[in-house]
CSV table of C-alpha atoms and ligand atoms in Angstrom, one decimal:
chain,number,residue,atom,x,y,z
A,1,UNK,CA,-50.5,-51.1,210.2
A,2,UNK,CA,-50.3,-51.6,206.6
A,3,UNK,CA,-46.4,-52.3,206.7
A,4,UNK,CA,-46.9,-54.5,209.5
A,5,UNK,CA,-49.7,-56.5,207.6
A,6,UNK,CA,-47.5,-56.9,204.4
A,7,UNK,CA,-44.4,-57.8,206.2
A,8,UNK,CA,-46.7,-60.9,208.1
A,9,UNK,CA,-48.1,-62.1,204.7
A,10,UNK,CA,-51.9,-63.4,203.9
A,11,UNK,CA,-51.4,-66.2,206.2
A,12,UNK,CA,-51.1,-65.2,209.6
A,13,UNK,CA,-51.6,-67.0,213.1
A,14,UNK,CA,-52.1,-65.2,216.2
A,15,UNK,CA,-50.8,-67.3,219.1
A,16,UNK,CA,-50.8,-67.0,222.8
A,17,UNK,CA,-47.1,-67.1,224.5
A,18,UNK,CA,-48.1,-68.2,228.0
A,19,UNK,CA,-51.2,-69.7,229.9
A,20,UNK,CA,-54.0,-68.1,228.0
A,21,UNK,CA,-56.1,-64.7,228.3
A,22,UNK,CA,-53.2,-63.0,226.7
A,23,UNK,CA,-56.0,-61.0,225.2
A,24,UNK,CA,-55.7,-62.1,221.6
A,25,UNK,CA,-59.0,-61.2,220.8
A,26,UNK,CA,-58.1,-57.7,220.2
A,27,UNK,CA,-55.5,-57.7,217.8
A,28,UNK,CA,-57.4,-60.5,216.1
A,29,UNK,CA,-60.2,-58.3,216.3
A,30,UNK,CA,-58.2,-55.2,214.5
A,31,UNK,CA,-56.6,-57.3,212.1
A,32,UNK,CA,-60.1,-59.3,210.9
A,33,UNK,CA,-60.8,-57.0,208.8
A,34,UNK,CA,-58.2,-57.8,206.2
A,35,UNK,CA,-58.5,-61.5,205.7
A,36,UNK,CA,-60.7,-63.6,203.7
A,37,UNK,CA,-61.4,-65.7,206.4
A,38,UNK,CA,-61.0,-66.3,210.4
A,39,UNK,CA,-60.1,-69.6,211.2
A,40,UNK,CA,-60.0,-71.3,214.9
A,41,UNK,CA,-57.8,-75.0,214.9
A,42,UNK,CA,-58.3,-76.5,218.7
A,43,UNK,CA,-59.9,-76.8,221.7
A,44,UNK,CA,-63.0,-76.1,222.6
A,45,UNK,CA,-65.7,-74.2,225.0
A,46,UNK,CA,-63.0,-73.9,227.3
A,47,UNK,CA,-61.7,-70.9,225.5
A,48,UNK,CA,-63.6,-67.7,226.8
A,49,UNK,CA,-63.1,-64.3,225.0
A,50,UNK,CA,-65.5,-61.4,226.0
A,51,UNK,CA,-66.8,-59.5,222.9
A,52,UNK,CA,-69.4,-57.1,222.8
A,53,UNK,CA,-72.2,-56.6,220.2
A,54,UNK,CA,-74.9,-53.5,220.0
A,55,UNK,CA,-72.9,-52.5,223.5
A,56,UNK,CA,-73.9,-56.0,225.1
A,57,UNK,CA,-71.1,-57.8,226.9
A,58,UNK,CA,-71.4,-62.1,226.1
A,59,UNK,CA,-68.6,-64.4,225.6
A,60,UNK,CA,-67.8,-66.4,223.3
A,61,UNK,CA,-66.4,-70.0,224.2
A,62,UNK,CA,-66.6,-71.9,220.7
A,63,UNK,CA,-66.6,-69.0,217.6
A,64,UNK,CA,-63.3,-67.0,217.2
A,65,UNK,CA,-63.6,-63.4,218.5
A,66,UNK,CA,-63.3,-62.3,214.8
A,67,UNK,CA,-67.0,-63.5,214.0
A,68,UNK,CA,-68.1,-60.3,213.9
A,69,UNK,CA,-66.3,-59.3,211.2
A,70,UNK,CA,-68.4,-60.1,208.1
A,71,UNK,CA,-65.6,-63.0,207.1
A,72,UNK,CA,-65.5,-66.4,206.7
A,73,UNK,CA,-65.3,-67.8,210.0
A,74,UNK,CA,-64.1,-71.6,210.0
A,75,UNK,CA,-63.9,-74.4,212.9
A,76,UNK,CA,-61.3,-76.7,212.2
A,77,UNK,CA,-61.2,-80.7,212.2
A,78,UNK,CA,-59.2,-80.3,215.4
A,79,UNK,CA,-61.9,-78.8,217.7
A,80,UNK,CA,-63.9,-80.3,220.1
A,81,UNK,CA,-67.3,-79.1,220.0
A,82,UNK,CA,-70.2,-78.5,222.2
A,83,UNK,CA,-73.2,-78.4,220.2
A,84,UNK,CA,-75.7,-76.7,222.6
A,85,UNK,CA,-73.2,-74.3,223.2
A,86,UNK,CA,-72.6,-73.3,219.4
A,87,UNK,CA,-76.3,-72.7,218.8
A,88,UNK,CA,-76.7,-70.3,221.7
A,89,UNK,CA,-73.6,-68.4,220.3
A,90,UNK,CA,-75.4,-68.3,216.9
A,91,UNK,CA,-78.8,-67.3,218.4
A,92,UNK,CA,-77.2,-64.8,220.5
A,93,UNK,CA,-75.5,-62.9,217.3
A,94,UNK,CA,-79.0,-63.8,215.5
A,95,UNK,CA,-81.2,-61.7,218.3
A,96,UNK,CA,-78.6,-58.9,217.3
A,97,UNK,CA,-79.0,-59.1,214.1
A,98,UNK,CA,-75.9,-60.5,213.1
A,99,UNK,CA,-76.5,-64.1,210.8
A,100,UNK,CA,-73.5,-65.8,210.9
A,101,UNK,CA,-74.7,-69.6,209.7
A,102,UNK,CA,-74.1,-68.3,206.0
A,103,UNK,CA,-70.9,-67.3,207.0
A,104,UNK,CA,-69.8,-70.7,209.3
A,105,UNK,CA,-68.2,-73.7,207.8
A,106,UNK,CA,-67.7,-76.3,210.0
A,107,UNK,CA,-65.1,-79.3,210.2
A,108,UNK,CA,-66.7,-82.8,209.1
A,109,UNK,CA,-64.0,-83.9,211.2
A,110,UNK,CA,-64.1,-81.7,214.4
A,111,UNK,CA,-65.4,-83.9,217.4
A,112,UNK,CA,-68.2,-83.5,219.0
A,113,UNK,CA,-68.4,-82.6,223.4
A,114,UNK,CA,-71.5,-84.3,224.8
A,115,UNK,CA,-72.7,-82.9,228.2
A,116,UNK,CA,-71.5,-86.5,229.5
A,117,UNK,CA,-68.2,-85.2,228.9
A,118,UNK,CA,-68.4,-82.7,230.9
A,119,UNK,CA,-69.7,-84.5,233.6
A,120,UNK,CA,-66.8,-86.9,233.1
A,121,UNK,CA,-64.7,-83.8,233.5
A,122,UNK,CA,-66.3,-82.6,236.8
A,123,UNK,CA,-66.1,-86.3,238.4
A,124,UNK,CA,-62.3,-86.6,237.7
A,125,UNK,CA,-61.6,-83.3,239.1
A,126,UNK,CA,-63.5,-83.7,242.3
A,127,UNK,CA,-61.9,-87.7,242.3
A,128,UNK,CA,-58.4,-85.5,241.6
A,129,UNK,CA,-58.6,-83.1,244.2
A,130,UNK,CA,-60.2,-85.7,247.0
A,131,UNK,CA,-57.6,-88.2,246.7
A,132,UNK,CA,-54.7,-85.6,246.5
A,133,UNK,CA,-56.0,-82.1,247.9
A,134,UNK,CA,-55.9,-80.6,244.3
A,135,UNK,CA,-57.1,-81.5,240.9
A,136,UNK,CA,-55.6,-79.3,237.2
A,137,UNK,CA,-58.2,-77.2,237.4
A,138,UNK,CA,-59.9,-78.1,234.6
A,139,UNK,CA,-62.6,-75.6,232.9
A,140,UNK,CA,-65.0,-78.7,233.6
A,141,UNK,CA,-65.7,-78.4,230.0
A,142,UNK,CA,-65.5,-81.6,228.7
A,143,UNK,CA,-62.0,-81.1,227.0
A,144,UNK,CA,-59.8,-83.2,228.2
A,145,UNK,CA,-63.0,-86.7,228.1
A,146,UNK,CA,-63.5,-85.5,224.7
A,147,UNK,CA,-60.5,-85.3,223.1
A,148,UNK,CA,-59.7,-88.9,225.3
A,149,UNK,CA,-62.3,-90.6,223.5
A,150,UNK,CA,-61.1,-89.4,220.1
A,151,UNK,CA,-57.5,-90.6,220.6
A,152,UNK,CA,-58.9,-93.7,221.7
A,153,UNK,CA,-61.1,-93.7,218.4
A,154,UNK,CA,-64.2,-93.8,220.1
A,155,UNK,CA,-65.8,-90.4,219.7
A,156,UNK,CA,-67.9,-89.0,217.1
A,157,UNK,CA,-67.3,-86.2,214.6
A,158,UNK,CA,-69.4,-84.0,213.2
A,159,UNK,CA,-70.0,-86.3,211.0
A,160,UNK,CA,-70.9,-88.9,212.3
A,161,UNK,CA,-73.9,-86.9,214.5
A,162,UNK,CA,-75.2,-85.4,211.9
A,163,UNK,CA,-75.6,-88.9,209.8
A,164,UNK,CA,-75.7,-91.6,212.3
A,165,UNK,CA,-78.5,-92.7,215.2
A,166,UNK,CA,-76.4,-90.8,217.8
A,167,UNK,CA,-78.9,-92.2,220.3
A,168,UNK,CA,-77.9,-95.4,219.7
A,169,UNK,CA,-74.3,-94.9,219.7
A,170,UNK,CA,-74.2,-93.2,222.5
A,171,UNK,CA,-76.6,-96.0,224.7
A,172,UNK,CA,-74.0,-98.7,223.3
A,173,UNK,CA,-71.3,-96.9,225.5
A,174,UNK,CA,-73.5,-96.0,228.6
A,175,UNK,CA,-72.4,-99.1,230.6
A,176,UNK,CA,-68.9,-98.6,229.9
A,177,UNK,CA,-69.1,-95.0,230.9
A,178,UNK,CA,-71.0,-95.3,234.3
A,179,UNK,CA,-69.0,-98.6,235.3
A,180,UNK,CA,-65.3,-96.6,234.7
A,181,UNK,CA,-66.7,-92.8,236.2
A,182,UNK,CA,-70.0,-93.5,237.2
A,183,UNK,CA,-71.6,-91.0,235.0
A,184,UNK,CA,-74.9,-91.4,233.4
A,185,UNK,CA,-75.4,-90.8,229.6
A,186,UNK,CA,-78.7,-89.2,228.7
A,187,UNK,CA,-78.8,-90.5,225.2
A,188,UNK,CA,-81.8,-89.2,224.3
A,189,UNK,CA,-81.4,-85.7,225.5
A,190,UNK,CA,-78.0,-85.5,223.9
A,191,UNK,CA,-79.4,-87.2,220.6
A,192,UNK,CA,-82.1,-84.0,220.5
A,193,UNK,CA,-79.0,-81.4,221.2
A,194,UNK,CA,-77.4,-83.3,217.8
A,195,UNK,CA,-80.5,-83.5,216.1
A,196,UNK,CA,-81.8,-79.3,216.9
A,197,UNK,CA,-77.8,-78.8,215.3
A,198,UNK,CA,-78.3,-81.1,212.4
A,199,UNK,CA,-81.0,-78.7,211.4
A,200,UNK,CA,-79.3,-75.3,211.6
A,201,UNK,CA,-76.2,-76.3,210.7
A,202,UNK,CA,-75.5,-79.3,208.0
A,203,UNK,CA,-75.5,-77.4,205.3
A,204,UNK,CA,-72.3,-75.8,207.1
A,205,UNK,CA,-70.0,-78.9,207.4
A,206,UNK,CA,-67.6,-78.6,204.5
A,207,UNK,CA,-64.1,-79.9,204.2
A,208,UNK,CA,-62.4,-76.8,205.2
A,209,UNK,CA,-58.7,-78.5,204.1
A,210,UNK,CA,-60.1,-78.0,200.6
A,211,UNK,CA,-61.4,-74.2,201.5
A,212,UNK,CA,-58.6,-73.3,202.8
A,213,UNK,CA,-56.4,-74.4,200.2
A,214,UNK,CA,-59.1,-73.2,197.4
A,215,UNK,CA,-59.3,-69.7,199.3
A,216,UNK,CA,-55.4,-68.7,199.3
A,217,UNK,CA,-54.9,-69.7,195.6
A,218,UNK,CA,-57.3,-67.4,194.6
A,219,UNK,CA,-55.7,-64.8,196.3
A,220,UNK,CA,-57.5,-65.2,199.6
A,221,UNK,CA,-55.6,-64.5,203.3
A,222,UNK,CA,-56.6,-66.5,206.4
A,223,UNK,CA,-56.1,-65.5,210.0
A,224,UNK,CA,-55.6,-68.4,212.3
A,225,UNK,CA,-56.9,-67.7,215.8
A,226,UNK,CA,-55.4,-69.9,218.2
A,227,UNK,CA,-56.8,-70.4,221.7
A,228,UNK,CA,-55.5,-71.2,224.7
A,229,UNK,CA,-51.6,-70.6,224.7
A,230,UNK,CA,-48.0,-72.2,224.3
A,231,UNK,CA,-47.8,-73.2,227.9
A,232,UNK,CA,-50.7,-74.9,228.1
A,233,UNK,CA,-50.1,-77.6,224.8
A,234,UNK,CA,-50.4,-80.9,225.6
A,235,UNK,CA,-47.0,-81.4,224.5
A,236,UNK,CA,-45.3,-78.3,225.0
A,237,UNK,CA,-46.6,-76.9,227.7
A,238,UNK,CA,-46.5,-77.2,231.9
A,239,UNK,CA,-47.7,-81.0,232.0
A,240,UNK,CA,-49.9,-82.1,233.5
A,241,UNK,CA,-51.5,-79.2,234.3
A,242,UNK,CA,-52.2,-78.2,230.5
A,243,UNK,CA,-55.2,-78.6,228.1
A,244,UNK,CA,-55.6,-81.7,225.9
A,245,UNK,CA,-55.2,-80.0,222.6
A,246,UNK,CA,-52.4,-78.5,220.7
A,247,UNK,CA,-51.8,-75.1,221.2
A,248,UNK,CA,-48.8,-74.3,219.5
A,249,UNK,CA,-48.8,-73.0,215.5
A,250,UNK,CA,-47.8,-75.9,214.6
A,251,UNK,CA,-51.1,-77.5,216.2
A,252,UNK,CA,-53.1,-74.9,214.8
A,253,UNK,CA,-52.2,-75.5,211.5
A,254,UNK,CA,-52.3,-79.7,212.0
A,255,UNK,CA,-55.6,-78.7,213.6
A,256,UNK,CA,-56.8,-76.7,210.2
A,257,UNK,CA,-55.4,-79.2,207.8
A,258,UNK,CA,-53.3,-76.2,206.4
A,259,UNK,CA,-49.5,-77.3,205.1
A,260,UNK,CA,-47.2,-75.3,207.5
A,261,UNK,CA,-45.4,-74.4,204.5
A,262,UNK,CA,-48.9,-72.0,203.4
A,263,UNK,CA,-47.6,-70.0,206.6
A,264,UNK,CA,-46.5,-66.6,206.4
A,265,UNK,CA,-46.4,-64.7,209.9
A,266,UNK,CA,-47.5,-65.6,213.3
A,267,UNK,CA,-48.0,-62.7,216.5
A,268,UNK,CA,-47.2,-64.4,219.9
A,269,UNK,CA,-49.4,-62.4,221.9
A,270,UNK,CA,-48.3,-62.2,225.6
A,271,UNK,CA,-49.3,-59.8,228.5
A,272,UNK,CA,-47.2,-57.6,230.0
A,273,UNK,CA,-47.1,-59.4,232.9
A,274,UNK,CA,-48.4,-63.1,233.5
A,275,UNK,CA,-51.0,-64.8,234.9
A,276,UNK,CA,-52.6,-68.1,234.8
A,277,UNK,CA,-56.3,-70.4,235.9
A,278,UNK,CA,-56.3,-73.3,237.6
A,279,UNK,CA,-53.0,-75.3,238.8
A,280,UNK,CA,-49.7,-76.3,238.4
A,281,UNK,CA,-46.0,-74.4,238.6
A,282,UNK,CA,-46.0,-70.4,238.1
A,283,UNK,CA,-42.4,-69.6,239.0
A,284,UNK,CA,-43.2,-65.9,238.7
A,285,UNK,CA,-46.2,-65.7,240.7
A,286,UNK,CA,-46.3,-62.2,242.2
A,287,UNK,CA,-47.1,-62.0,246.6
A,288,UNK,CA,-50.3,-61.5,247.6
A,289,UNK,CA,-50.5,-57.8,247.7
A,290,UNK,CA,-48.8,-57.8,244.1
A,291,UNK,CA,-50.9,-59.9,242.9
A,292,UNK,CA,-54.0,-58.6,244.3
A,293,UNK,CA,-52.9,-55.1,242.4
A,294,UNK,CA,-52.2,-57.2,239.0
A,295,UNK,CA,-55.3,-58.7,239.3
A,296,UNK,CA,-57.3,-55.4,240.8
A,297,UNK,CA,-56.3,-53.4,238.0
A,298,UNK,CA,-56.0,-56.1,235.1
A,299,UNK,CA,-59.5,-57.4,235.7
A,300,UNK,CA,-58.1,-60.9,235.6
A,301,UNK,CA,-61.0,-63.5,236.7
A,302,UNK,CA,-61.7,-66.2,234.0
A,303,UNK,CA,-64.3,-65.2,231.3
A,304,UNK,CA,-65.3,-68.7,231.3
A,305,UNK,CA,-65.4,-69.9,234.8
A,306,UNK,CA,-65.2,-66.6,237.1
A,307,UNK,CA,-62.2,-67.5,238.7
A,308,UNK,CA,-59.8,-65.2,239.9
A,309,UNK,CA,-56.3,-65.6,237.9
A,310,UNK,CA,-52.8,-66.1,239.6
A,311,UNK,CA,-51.1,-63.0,238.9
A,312,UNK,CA,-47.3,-62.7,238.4
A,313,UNK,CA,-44.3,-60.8,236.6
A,314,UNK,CA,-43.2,-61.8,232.8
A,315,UNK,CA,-41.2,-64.4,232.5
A,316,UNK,CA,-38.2,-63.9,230.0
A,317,UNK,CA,-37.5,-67.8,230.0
A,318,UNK,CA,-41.2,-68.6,229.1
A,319,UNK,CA,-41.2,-66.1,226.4
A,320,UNK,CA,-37.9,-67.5,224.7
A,321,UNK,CA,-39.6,-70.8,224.9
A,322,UNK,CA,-42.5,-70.1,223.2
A,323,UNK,CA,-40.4,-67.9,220.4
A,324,UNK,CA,-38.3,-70.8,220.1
A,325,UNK,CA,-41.7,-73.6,219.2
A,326,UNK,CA,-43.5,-71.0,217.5
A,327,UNK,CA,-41.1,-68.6,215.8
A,328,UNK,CA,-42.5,-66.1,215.8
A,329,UNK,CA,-42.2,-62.9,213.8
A,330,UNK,CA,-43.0,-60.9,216.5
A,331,UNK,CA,-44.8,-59.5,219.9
A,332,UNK,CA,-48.2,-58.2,220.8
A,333,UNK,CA,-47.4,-56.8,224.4
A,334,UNK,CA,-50.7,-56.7,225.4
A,335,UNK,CA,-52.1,-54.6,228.7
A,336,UNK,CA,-49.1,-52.5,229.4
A,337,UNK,CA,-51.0,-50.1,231.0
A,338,UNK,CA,-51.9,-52.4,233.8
A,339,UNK,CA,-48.5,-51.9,235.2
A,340,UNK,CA,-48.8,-48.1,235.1
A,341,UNK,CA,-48.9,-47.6,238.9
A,342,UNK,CA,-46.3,-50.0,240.0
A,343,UNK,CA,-42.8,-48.5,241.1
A,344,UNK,CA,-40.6,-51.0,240.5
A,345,UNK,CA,-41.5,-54.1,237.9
A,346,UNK,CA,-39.7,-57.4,238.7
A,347,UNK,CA,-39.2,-59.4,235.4
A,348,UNK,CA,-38.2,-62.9,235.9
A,349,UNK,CA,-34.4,-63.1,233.4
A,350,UNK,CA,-33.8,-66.7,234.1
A,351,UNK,CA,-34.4,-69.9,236.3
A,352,UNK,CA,-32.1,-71.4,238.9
A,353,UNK,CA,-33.3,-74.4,239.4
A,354,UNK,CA,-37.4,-74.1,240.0
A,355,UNK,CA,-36.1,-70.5,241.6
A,356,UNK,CA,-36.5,-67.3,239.4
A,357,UNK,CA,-33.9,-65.1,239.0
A,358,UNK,CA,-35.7,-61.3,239.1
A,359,UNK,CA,-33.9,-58.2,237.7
A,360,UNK,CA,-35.9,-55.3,238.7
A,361,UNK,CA,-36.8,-52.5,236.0
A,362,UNK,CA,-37.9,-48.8,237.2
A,363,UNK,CA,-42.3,-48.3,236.2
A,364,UNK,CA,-43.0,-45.2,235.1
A,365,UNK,CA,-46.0,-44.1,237.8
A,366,UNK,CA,-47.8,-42.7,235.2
A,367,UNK,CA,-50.8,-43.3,232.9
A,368,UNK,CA,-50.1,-44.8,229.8
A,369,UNK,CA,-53.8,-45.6,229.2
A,370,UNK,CA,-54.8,-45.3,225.2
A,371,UNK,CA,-51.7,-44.1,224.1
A,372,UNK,CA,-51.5,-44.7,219.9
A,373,UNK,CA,-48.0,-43.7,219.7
A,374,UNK,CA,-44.8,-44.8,221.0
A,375,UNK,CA,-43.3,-41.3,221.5
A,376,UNK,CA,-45.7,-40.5,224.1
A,377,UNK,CA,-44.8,-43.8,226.0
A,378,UNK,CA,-42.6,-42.6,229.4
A,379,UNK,CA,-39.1,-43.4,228.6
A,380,UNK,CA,-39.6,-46.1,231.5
A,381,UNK,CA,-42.4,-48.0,229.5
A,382,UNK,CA,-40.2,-47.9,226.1
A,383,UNK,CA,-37.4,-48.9,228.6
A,384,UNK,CA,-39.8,-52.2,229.6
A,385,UNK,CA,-40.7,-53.0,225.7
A,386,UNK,CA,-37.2,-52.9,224.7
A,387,UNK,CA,-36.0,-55.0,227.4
A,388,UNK,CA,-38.4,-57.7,226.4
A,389,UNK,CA,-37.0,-57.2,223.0
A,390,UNK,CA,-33.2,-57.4,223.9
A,391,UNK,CA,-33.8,-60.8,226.0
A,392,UNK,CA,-36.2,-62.4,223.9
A,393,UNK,CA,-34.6,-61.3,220.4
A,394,UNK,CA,-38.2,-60.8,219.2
A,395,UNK,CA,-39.5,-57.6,217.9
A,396,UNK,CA,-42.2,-55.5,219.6
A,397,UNK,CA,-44.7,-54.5,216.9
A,398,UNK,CA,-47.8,-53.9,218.9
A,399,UNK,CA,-48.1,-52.8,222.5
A,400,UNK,CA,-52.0,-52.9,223.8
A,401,UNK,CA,-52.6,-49.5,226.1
A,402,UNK,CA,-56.0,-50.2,227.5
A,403,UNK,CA,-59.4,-52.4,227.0
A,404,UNK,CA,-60.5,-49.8,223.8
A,405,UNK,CA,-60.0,-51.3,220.3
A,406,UNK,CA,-58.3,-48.3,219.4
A,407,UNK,CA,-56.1,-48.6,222.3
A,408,UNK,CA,-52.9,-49.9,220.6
A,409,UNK,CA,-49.4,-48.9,219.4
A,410,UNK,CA,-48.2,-50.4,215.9
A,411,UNK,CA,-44.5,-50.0,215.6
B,501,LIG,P1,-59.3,-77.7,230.3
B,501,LIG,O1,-58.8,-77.2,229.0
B,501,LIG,O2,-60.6,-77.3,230.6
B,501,LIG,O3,-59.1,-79.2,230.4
B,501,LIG,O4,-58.3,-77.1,231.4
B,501,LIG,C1,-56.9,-77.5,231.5
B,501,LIG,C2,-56.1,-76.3,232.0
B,501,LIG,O5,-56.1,-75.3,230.9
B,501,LIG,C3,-56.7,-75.5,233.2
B,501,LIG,O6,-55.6,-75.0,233.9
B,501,LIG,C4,-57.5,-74.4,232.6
B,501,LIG,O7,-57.6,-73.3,233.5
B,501,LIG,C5,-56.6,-74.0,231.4
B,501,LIG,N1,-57.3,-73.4,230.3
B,501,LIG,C6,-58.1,-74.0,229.4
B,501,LIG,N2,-58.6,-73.1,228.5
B,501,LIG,C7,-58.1,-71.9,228.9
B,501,LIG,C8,-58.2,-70.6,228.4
B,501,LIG,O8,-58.9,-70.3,227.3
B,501,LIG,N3,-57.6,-69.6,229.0
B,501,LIG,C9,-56.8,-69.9,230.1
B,501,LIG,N4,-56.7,-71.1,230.6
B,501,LIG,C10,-57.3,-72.1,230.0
């Protein structure tokens, strides 16, 4: 593990490879430990990562799963954030004893999701999907209204909630709002969800740019958590059916107001098979029954919303892509154990046309759950790994073997 974290550097990203719930969280979660501080760049409470405290399962939509390490934990200038939301992550941690508000810094510049987002969200979904049978299949979040509003420079940061009569601001848009989605904006309530964060938490706004920067010349090392994944950027990914934000390393360090030059390593983190919420193309999408069995045994419904995933086979093309606009350094293979009963496992090699081409590899029908080494892995499952290796030209460094922190082999 050591060789692994001096070969990445102190500045390391950790970025998903295809449509989310790649399961960063756990190698994020092993590798907190060693850095100064955890930062998250983009999106918002649309990400979902199940953590557990004092043997409690919650998830957490707005802090990065390493929070629980006793790190800096930063939200970056390219977030979107749902105040309401943050405080019940921080009083959640709080009831288990676990203050994190000393430990938060918080974007001036991150922008702020009011519920009336959200309900903008839901209306264009249900318009979506009434007009033409289907809508993305949004979180219903908020995302995608909030981060509209700040590209058309009419949102509000941090802040600017935490200085200005939000009340006001927000009443002076209310017609506009209900004439173009006819959505009501309860200024006041949203006014007392700004003002109950105001109290908690402006001590906590700080320009992270500067932190960052001050942090990793005195020796510091940051871990960047991205969320979401490669195929779901707004301008990499499977338009339109992808987030708002930028997803990519290259977003997540825009997002943080780091200089991509600072960069030293960055993990694409991809499952060992694929699967994907909401809509849009998924050329490898398994059949029913294979799916069902992916799904079954992967535990894939969405942390956030419930819904079951679309389950399919990796995707060699898909991972190239997202080596080639991320570079990087290497793979997590996360949840290779999930294909332990499967006797044959398709992996798509290539695209003809919108068809995938599948070359079928042999499973190995036997548990692999928890392994820590890569001798004991069947020669089957080593077979697998170094396949994706060979095609992608990326190196395998860590291969996740079950749900258990310690479930992981570091090559
Ligand atoms: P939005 O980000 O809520 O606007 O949703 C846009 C698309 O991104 C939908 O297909 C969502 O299911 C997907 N999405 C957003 N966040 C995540 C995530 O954290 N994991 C997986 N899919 C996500």
């Amino acid at each position: 593990m050591q060789h692994l974290l001096s070969s990445l550097g102190p500045v390391v990203a950790i970025i998903g490879a295809q449509w989310g719930d790649e399961g960063k969280g756990k190698v994020i979660d092993m590798l907190a430990e060693q850095f100064t501080v955890v930062a998250r760049a983009c999106g918002g409470a649309n990400a979902g990562h199940t953590i557990v405290v004092n043997g409690k399962k919650t998830v957490f939509r707005l802090l990065p799963s390493g929070s629980l390490h006793d790190r800096h934990v930063f939200l970056g200038s390219g977030m979107v954030i749902h105040l309401p939301t943050l405080l019940e992550e921080i009083a959640f941690l709080k009831k288990e004893g676990i203050d994190i508000v000393p430990r938060l810094v918080i974007s001036p510049k991150a922008h702020v999701v009011f519920d009336y987002h959200k309900e903008i969200d839901g209306a264009l979904e249900d318009r979506m999907t009434q007009k033409r049978g289907s809508g993305i299949g949004t979180t219903r979040k908020g995302i995608g209204p909030a981060y509209t509003d700040k590209v058309m420079r009419t949102g509000l940061q941090i802040v600017h909630v935490f200085s200005v009569d939000v009340r006001k601001a927000l009443e002076s848009r209310a017609e506009d709002i209900e004439r173009m989605y006819g959505v009501t904006i309860d200024a006041a309530a949203e006014a007392k969800a700004c003002a109950q964060a105001k109290k908690l938490l402006a001590h906590r706004v700080m320009p992270i740019e500067e932190l960052l920067a001050e942090t990793l010349d005195a020796g510091g090392r940051v871990l960047v958590e991205g969320a979401q994944a490669t195929l779901l950027d707004i301008d990499h990914g499977t338009y339109p059916y992808v987030t708002s934000s930028s997803t990519t390393v290259a977003g997540a360090l825009q997002g943080l107001g780091l200089a991509p030059k600072r960069l030293t390593g960055c993990i694409g983190v991809a499952k060992a098979y694929c699967t994907r919420v909401g809509n849009g193309a998924f050329a490898a999408e398994a059949d029913t029954e294979a799916g069902d069995r992916l799904r079954e045994r992967g535990g894939e419904y969405g942390s956030v919303t419930g819904r079951p995933r679309r389950c399919g086979w990796l995707s060699v093309p898909d991972l190239r892509y997202a080596a080639v606009v991320n570079g990087f350094d290497c793979w997590n293979l996360t949840k290779l154990d999930v294909l332990d009963t499967e006797k044959v496992i398709p992996v798509c090699v290539a695209m003809d046309g919108e068809k995938p081409v599948f070359e079928e590899l042999p499973g190995w029908q036997t548990s692999t759950a928890g392994i820590t080494e890569w001798g004991e892995l069947p020669v089957e499952a080593q077979r697998y790994v170094e396949c994706i290796e060979e095609k992608t030209g990326v190196p395998v460094r860590l291969i996740g073997t079950g749900q258990g922190r310690e479930a992981m082999i570091v090559r």
